[in-house]
Coordinates of C-alpha atoms in Angstrom, one line a residue:
X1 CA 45.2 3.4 40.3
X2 CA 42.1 1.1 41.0
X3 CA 40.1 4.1 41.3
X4 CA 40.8 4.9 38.0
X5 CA 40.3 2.0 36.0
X6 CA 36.9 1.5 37.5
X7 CA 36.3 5.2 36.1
X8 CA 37.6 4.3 32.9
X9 CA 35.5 1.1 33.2
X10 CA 32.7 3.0 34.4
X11 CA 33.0 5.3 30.8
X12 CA 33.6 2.0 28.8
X13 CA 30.2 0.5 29.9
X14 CA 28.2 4.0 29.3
X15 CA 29.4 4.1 26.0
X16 CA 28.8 0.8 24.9
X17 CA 25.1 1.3 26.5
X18 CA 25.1 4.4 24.6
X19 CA 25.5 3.0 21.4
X20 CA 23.7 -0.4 21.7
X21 CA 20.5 2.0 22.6
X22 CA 21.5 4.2 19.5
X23 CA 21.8 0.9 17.1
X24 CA 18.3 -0.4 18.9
X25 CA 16.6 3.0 17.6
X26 CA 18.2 3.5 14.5
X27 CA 17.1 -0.5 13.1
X28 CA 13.4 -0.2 14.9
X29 CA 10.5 -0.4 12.3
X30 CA 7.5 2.0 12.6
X31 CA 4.1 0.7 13.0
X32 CA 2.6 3.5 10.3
X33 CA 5.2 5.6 7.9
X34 CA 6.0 9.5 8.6
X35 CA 6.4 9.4 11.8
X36 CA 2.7 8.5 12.9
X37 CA 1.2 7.0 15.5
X38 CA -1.8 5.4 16.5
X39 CA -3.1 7.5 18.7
X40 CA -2.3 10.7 17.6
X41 CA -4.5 14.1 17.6
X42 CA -5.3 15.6 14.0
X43 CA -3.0 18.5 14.6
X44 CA 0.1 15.7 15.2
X45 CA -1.1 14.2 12.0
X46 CA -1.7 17.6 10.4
X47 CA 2.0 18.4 11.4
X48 CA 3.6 15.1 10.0
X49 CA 1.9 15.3 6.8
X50 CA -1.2 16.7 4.9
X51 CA -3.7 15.2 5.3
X52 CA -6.3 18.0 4.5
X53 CA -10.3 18.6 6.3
X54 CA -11.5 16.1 8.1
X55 CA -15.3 14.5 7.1
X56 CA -18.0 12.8 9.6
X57 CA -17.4 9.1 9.1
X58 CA -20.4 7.2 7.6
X59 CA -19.6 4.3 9.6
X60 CA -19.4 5.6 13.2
X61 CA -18.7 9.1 14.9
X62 CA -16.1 9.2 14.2
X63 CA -14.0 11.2 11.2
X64 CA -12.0 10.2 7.8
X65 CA -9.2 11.7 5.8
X66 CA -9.7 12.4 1.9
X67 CA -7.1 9.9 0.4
X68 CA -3.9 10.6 0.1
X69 CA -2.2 9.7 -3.4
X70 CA 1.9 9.2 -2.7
X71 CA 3.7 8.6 -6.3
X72 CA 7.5 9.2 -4.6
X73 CA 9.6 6.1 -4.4
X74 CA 11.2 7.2 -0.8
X75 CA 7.6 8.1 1.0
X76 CA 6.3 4.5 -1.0
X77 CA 9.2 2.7 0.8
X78 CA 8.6 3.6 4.0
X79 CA 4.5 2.6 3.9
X80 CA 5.5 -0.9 1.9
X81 CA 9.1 -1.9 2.3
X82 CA 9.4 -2.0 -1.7
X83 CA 8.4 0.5 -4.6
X84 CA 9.3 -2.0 -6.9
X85 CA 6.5 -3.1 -9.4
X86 CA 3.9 -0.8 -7.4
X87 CA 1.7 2.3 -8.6
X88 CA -1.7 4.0 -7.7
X89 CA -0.8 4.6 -3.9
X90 CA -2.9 6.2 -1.3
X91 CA -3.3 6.2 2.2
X92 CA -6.5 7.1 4.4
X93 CA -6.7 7.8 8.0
X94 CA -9.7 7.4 10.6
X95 CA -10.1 9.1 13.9
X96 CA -12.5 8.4 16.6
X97 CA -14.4 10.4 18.1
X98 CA -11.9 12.5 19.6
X99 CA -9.9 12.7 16.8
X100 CA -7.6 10.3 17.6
X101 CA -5.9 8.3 14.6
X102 CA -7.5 5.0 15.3
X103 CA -7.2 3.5 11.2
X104 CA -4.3 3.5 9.0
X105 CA -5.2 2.3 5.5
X106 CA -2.9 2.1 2.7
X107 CA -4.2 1.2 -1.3
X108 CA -1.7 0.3 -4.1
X109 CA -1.3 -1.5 -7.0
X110 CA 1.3 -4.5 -7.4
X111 CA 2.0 -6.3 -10.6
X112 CA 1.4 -9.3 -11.2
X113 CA 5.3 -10.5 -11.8
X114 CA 6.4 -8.8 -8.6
X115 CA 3.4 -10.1 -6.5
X116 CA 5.1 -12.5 -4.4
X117 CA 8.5 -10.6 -3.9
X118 CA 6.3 -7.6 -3.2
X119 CA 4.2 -10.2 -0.2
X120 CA 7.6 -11.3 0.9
X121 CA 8.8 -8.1 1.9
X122 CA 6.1 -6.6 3.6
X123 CA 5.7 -9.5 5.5
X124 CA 9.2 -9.0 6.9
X125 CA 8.3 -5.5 7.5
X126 CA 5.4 -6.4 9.5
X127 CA 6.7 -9.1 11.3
X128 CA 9.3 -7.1 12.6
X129 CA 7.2 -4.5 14.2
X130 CA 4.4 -7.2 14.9
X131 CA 5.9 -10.8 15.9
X132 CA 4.9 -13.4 13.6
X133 CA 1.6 -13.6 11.7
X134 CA -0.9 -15.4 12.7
X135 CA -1.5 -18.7 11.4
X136 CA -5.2 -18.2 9.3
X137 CA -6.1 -15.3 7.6
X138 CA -9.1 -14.9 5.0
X139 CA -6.1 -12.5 2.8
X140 CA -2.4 -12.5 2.0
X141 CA -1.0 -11.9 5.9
X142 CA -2.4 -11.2 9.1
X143 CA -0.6 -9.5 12.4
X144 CA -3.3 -9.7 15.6
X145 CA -2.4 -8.9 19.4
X146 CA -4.0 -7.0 22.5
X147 CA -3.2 -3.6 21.0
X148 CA -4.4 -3.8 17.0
X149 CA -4.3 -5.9 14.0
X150 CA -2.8 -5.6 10.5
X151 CA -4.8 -7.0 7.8
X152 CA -2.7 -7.4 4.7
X153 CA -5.3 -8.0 1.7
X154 CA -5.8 -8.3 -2.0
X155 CA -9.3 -6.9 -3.7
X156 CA -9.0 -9.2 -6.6
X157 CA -7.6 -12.7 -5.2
X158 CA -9.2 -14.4 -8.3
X159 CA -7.9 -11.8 -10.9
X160 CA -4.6 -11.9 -9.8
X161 CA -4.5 -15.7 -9.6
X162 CA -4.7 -15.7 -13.0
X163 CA -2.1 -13.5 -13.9
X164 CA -3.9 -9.6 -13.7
X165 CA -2.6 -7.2 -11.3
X166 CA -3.4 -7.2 -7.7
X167 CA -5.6 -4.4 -6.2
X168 CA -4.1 -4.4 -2.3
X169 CA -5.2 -3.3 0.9
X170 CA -3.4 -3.0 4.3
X171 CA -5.2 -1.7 7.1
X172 CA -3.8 -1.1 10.6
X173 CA -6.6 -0.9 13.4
X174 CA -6.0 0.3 16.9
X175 CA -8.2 -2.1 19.5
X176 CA -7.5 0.6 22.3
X177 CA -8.4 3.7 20.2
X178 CA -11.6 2.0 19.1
X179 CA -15.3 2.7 19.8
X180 CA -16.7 1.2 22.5

């Protein structure tokens, strides 16, 4: 008899482990949307989503990715949190020179009535998969640490101050992937 309750013991504790570790993966927040990783090849990307031919970066030696215009709420979601109040969407990628994905950049639009919500909620996002934001930052939010920074930016601070749409940035740089 004591052999089998610490069987059915035994069963009671792998299941329980089973499905804290499935809750723990199912609520974890990606660093970069459709599956991507920092660090990844240009065929992974390729794979995950189209990014098309890759061009010699201006910058370094590195390579780019055309932009890549997303207009579906779903694919919006997953880059922002939100798709409320936000239009003209695109996403660019860098690779070093091994064509790793070193850069995530993502471009959109918010208006101006949604504008804090629309901070609000990528914060949260962020600060999920990053810890807490760092205390100063020259733009709206900013997530540093050994590994690579998130810089959470608007183009037109002034404009949309008073009252204009904001033109935002958020860019997601890998320290370990980088030049040296």
């Amino acid at each position: 008899m004591k052999t089998a309750n610490k069987v059915i013991a035994l069963v009671l504790c792998t299941i329980m482990l089973m499905l804290t570790v499935g809750c723990e993966q199912k609520d974890r927040t990606s660093l970069l949307p459709f599956g991507l990783e920092l660090g990844n090849d240009y065929e992974e990307v390729q794979n995950k989503i189209d990014i098309g031919e890759l061009k010699d970066s201006e910058a370094n030696d590195g390579y780019i990715s055309n932009l890549k215009y997303i207009s579906e709420e779903e694919e919006i979601t997953e880059i922002l949190g939100t798709s409320e109040g936000i239009s003209d969407v695109a996403i660019g990628l860098a690779f070093n020179a091994d064509k790793k994905l070193y850069e995530f950049y993502c471009f959109f639009t918010v208006e101006n009535e949604k504008l804090s919500a629309t901070n609000d909620i990528i914060r949260q996002k962020f600060t999920k998969v990053a810890g807490e934001e760092e205390e100063e930052c020259n733009g709206i939010a900013l997530w540093e640490n050994e590994e690579y920074v998130i810089n959470y930016r608007s183009e037109n601070p002034l404009e949309a101050f008073l009252g204009e749409d904001a033109s935002c940035i958020i860019s997601i740089h890998s320290y370990e992937l980088d030049f040296k």
